[in-house]
Coordinates of C-alpha atoms in Angstrom, one line a residue:
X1 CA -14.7 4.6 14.0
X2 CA -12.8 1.5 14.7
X3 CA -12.4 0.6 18.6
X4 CA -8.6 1.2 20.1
X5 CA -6.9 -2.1 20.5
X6 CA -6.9 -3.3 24.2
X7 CA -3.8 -5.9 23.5
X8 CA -0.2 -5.0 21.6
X9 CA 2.8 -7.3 21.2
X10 CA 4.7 -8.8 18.4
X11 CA 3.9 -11.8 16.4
X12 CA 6.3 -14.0 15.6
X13 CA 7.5 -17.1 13.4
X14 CA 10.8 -18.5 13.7
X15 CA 13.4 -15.3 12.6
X16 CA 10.9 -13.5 11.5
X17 CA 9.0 -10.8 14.1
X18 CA 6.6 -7.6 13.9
X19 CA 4.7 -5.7 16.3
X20 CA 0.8 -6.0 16.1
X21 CA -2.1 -4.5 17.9
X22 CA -5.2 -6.9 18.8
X23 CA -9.0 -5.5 18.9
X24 CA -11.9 -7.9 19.7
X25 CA -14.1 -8.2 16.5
X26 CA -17.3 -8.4 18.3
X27 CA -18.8 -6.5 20.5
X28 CA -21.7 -5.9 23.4
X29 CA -21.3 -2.6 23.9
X30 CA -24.8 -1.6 22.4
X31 CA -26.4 -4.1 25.1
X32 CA -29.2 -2.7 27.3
X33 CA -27.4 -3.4 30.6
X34 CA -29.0 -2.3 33.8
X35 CA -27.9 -1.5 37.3
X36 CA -29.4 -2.7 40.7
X37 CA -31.1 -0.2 42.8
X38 CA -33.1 0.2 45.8
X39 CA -36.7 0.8 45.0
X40 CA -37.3 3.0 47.9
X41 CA -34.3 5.2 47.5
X42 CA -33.9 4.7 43.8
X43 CA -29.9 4.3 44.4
X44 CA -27.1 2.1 43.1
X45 CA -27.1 -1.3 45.1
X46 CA -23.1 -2.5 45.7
X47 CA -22.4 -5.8 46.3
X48 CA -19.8 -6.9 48.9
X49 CA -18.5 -10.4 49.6
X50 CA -19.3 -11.7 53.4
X51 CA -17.9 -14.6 54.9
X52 CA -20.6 -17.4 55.0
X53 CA -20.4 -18.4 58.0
X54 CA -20.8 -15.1 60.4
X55 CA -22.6 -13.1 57.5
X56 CA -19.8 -10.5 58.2
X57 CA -18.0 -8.1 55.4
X58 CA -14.9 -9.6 54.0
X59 CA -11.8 -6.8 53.9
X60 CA -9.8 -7.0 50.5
X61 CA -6.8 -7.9 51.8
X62 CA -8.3 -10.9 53.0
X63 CA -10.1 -12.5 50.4
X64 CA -7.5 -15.3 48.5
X65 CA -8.6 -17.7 45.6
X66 CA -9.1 -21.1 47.0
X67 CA -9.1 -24.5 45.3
X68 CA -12.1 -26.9 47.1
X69 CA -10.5 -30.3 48.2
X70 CA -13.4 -31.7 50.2
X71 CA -16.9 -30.5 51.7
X72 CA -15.1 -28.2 53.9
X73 CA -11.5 -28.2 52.8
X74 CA -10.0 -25.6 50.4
X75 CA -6.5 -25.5 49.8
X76 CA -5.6 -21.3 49.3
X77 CA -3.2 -20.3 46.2
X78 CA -1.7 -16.4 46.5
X79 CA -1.5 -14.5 43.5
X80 CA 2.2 -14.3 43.2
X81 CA 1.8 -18.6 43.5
X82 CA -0.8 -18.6 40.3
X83 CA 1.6 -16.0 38.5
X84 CA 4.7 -18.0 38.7
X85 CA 2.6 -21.2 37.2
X86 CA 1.2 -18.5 34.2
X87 CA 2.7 -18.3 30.3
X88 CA 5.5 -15.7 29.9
X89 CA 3.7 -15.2 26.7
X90 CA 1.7 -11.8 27.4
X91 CA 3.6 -10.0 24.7
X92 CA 4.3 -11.9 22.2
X93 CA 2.6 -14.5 20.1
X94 CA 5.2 -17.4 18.7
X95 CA 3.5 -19.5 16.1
X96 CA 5.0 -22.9 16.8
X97 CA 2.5 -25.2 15.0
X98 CA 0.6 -24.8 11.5
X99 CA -2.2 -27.0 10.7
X100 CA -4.4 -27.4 8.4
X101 CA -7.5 -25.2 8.5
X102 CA -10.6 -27.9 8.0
X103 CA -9.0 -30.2 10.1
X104 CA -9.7 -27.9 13.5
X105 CA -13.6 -28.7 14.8
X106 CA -15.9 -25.8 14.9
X107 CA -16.1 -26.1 18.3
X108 CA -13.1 -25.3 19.4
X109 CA -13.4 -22.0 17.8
X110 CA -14.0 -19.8 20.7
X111 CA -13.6 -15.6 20.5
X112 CA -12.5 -14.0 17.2
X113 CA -10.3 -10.8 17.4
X114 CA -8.7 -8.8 15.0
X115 CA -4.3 -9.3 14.4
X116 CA -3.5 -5.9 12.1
X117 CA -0.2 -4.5 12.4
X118 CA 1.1 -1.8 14.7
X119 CA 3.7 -0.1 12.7
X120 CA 4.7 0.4 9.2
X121 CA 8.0 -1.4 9.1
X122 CA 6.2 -4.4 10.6
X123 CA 3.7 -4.8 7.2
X124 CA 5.6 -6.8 5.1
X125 CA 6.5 -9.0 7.4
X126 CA 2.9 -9.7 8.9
X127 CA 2.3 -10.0 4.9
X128 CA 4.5 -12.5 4.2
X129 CA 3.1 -14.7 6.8
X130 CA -0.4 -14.1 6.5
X131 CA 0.0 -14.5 2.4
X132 CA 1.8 -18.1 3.3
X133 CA -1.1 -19.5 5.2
X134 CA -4.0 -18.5 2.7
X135 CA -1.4 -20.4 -0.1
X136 CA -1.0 -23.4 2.0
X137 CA -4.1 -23.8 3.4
X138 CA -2.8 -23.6 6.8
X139 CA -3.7 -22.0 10.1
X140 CA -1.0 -21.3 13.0
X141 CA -1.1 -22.3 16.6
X142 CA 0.5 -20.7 19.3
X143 CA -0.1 -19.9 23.1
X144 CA -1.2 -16.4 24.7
X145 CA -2.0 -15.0 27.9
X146 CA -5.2 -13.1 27.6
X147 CA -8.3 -11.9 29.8
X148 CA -5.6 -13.6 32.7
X149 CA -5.5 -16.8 31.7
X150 CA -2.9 -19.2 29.1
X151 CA -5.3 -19.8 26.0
X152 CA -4.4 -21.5 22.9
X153 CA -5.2 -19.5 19.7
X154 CA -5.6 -20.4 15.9
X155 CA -4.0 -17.7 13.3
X156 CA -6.2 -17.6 10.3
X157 CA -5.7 -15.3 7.1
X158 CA -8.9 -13.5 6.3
X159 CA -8.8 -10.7 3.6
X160 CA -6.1 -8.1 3.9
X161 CA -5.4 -9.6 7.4
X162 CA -5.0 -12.5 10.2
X163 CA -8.0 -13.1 12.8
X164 CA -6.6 -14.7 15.9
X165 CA -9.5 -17.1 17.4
X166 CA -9.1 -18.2 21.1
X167 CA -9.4 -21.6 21.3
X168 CA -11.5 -23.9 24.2
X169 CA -9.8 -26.4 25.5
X170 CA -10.4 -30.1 25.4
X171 CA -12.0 -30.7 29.1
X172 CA -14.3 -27.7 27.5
X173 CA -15.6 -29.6 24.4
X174 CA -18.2 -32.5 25.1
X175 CA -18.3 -35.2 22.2
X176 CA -21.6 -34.8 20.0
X177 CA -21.6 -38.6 19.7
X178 CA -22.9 -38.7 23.7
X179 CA -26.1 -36.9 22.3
X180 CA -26.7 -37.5 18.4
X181 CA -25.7 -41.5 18.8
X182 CA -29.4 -42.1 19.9
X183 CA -30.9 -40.2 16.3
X184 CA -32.3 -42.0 13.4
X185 CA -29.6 -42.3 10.4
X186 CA -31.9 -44.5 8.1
X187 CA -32.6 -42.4 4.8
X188 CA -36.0 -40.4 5.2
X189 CA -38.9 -40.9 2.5
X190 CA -38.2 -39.6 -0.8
X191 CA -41.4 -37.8 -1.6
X192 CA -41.1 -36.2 2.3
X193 CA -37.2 -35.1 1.1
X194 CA -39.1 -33.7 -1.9
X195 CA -41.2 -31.8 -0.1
X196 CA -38.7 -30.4 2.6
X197 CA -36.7 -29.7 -0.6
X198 CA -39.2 -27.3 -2.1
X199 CA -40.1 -26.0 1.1
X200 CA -36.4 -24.9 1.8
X201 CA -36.5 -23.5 -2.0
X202 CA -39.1 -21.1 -1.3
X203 CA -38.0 -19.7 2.1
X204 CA -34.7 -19.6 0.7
X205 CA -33.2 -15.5 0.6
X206 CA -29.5 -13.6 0.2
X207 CA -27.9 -13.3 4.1
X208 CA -28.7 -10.1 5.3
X209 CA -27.2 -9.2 9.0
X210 CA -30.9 -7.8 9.7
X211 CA -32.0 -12.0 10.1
X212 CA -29.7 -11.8 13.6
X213 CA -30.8 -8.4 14.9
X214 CA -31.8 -8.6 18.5
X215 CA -36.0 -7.8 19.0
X216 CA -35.3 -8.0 22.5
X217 CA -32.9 -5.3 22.6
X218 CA -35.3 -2.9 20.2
X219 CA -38.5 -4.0 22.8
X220 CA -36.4 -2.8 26.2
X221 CA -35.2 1.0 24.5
X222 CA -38.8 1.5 23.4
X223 CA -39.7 0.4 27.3
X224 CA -37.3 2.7 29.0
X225 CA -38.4 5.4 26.4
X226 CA -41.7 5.4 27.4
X227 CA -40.6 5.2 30.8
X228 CA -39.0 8.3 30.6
X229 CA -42.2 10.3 29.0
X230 CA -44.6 12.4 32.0
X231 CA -47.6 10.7 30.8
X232 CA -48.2 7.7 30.2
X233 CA -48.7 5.7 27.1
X234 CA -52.3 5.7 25.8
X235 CA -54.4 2.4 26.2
X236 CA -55.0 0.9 23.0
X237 CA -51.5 1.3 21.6
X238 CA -49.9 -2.2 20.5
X239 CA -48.6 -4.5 22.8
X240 CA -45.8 -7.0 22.6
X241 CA -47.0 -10.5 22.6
X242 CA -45.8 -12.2 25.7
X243 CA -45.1 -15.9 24.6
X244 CA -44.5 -17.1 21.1
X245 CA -48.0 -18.9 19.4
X246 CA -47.0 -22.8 20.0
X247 CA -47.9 -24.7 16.8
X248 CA -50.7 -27.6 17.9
X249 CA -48.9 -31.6 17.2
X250 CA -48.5 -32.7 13.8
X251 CA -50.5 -35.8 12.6
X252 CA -49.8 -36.2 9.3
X253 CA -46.1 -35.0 7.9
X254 CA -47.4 -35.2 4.3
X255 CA -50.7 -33.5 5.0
X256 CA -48.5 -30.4 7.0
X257 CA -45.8 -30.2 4.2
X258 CA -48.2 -29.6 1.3
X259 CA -50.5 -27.2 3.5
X260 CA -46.6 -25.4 3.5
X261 CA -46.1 -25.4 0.5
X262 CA -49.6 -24.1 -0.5
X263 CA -48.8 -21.2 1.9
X264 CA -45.5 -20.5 1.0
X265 CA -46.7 -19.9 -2.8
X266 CA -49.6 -17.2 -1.7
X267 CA -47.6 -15.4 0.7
X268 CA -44.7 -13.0 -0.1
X269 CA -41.3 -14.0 -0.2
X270 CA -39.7 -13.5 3.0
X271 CA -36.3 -12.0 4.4
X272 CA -35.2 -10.6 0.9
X273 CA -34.8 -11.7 -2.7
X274 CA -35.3 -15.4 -3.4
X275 CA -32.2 -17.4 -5.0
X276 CA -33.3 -18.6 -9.2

């Protein structure tokens, strides 16, 4: 069952305006979360803020956002200040910019979420524009309020329908040049590019979503499972290695890359069907 939408407006581009609904395309709902409790009383721990200077309980009415100025200086901001400085745009999503897709850095891509339309009479419309930018090549930009604060977003045509990326922001984005400048560029060895080459060959398989599944998350429901049980789990059973085997340091590239490839043609193929 798809999730309700937690955002609906109208999306807009210059005359032309229909309502849409917003849902989040990913999700952590199926995260093991836990709770904080009090071992000797086994309940629910609640956190309060205190003032840190006496240590006592701050009431709600009291606590204010506050913008540090110097080591002891803040400088307070009320919330009707911060929401007269905040986009009108909460409803409605005015694409003022297109661009052209390849020409926006991976980086910037922050949270996708899913634009569909709310309403019959608004699908041709949300057609029209969505089939304009897959023919172009383009990608609109626009300005939104969401999760309380302004955010650009990209527009991108996917399928049958628009995915609406959040965007980071330039202070948010450091410059890879600051830490790949320092890395080798010279072209390697070709007989080690040979062998890297055969070596990606063989491990090479069809993406399945099962290479990104979470062991973690599998390892902590099988611990609070056993938790649960009256007795306790027999010894013997199989244990979950604690730290990953750390390979020893390589000596000899050419010696390690044939002694892969060796293995690599005795063992099974790995992760699913290999590519011809």
């Amino acid at each position: 069952m798809a999730p309700r939408s937690f955002w609906k407006g109208y999306l807009k581009l210059s005359l032309v305006t229909c309502p849409v609904a917003m849902l989040p395309a990913t999700t952590e709902g199926e995260k093991v979360r836990f709770h904080t409790l009090n071992r000797a009383t086994g309940h629910r721990v609640e956190s309060r803020y205190v003032d840190a200077v006496t240590g006592k309980p701050v009431a709600e009415d009291n606590e204010v956002k506050g913008y540090q100025t110097g080591a002891d200086d803040y400088v307070m901001l009320e919330d009707d200040e911060l929401e007269d400085v905040a986009l009108e745009s909460t409803r409605t999503i005015d694409i003022d910019t297109f661009v052209e897709r390849d020409s926006i850095a991976w980086i910037y891509q922050d949270k996708p979420h899913y634009l569909v339309p709310n309403e019959p009479v608004g699908e041709e419309a949300y057609s029209v524009i969505r089939d304009a930018m897959a023919a172009t090549g383009m990608v609109g930009i626009s300005r939104l309020v969401l999760y309380r604060r302004e955010r650009a977003v990209m527009l991108e045509p996917r399928d049958s329908g628009i995915v609406l990326w959040t965007l980071r922001y330039g202070d948010e984005v450091r410059d890879d040049k600051d830490y790949f400048a320092g890395i080798r560029t010279a072209k390697p060895d070709t007989a080690l590019m040979g062998m890297i080459k055969k070596v990606i060959a063989q491990r090479t398989a069809d993406w399945d979503p099962g290479m990104v599944k979470d062991p973690i998350q599998d390892q902590l429901l099988q611990l609070i499972r056993s938790k649960k049980k009256p007795k306790r789990a027999k010894a013997g059973t199989a244990a979950v290695s604690s730290a990953a085997e750390r390979p020893g340091n390589v000596v000899n590239l050419f010696d390690a890359l044939k002694k892969s490839l060796q293995s690599e043609r005795t063992s099974a193929p790995r992760g699913g069907p290999k590519r011809s």
